[in-house]
Coordinates of C-alpha atoms in Angstrom, one line a residue:
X755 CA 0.0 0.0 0.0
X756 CA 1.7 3.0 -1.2
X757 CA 0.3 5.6 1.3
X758 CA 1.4 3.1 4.6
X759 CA 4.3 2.0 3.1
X760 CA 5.6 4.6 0.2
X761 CA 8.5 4.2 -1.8
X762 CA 11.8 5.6 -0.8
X763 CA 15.1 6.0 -1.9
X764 CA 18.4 4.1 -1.2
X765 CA 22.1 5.3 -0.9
X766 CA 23.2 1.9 -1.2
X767 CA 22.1 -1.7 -1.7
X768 CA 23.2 -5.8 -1.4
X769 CA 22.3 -7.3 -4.2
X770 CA 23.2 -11.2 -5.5
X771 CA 24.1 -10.9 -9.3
X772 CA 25.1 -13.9 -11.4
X773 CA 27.1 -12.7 -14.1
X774 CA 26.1 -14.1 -17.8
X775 CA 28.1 -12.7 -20.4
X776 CA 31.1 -10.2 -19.7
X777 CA 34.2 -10.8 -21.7
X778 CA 36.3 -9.6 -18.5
X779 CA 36.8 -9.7 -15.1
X780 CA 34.6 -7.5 -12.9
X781 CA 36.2 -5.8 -10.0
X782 CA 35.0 -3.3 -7.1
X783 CA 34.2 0.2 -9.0
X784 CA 32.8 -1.1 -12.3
X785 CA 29.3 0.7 -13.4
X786 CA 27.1 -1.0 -14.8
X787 CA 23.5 -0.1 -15.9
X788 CA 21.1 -1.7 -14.3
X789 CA 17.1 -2.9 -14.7
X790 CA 15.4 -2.9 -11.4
X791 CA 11.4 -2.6 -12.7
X792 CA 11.3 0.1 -14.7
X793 CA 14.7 1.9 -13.3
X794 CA 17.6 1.8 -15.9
X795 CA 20.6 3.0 -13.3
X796 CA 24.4 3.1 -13.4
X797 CA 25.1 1.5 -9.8
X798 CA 28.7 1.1 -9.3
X799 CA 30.1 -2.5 -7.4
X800 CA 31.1 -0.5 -4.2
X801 CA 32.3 -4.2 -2.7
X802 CA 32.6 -7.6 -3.4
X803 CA 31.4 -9.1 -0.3
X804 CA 30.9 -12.7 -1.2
X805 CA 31.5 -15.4 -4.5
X806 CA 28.8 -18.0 -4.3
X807 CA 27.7 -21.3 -5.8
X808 CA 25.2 -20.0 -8.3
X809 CA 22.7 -23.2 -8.2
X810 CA 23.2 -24.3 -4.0
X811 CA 23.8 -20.3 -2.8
X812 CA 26.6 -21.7 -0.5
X813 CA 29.6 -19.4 0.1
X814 CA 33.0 -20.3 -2.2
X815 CA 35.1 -17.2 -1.2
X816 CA 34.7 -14.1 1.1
X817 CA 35.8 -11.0 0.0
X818 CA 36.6 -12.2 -3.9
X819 CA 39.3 -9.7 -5.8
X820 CA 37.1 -10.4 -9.1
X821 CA 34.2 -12.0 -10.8
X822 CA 34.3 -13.4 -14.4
X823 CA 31.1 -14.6 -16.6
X824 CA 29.7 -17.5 -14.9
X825 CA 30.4 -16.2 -11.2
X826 CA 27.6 -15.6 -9.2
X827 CA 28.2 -13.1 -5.9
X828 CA 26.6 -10.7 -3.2
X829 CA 28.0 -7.6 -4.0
X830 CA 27.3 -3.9 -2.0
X831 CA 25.9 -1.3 -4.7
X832 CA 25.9 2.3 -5.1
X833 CA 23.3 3.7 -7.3
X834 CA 24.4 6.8 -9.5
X835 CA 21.0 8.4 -9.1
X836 CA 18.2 8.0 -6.7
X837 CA 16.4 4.4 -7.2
X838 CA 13.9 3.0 -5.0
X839 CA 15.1 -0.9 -4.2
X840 CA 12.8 -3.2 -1.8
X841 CA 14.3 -6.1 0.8
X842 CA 13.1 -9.5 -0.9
X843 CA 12.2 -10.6 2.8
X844 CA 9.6 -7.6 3.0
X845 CA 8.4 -7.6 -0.1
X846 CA 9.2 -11.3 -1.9
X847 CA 6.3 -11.5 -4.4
X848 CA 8.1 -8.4 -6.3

């Protein structure tokens, strides 16, 4: 309900990404743009908290140096301009 609960904006955000198709390896300040609904924002990688298995979610390595194209990770994100983002545990049919 958007007059208990409006939408707000974020400074910075965890997300998990899996990484499909990059011909390099990512590191802590790359840019990319991103989709989240119907934001298209550049969010910078601010960190590289944690590599993952991509199909059990168990931790690999903490505090990776780099990820490459098949890699999946929970990485700490700065968003260039304002973008409203919403916890998966509050809100996990979105």
């Amino acid at each position: 309900d958007s007059k208990s609960d409006p939408a707000t904006g974020c400074a910075s955000f965890k997300a998990q990404v899996i990484i499909l198709n990059h011909p390099g390896e990512i590191h802590a300040g790359y840019a990319p743009v991103l989709d989240c609904h119907t934001a298209h924002i550049a969010c910078k990688f601010k960190e590289l908290l944690v590599k993952i298995d991509r199909r059990t979610g168990k931790t690999v390595e903490e505090t990776p140096k780099m990820i490459k194209s098949g890699d999946a990770a929970l990485v700490n994100m700065i968003p260039s301009k304002p973008m409203c983002v919403e916890s998966f545990t509050a809100y996990p049919p979105l």
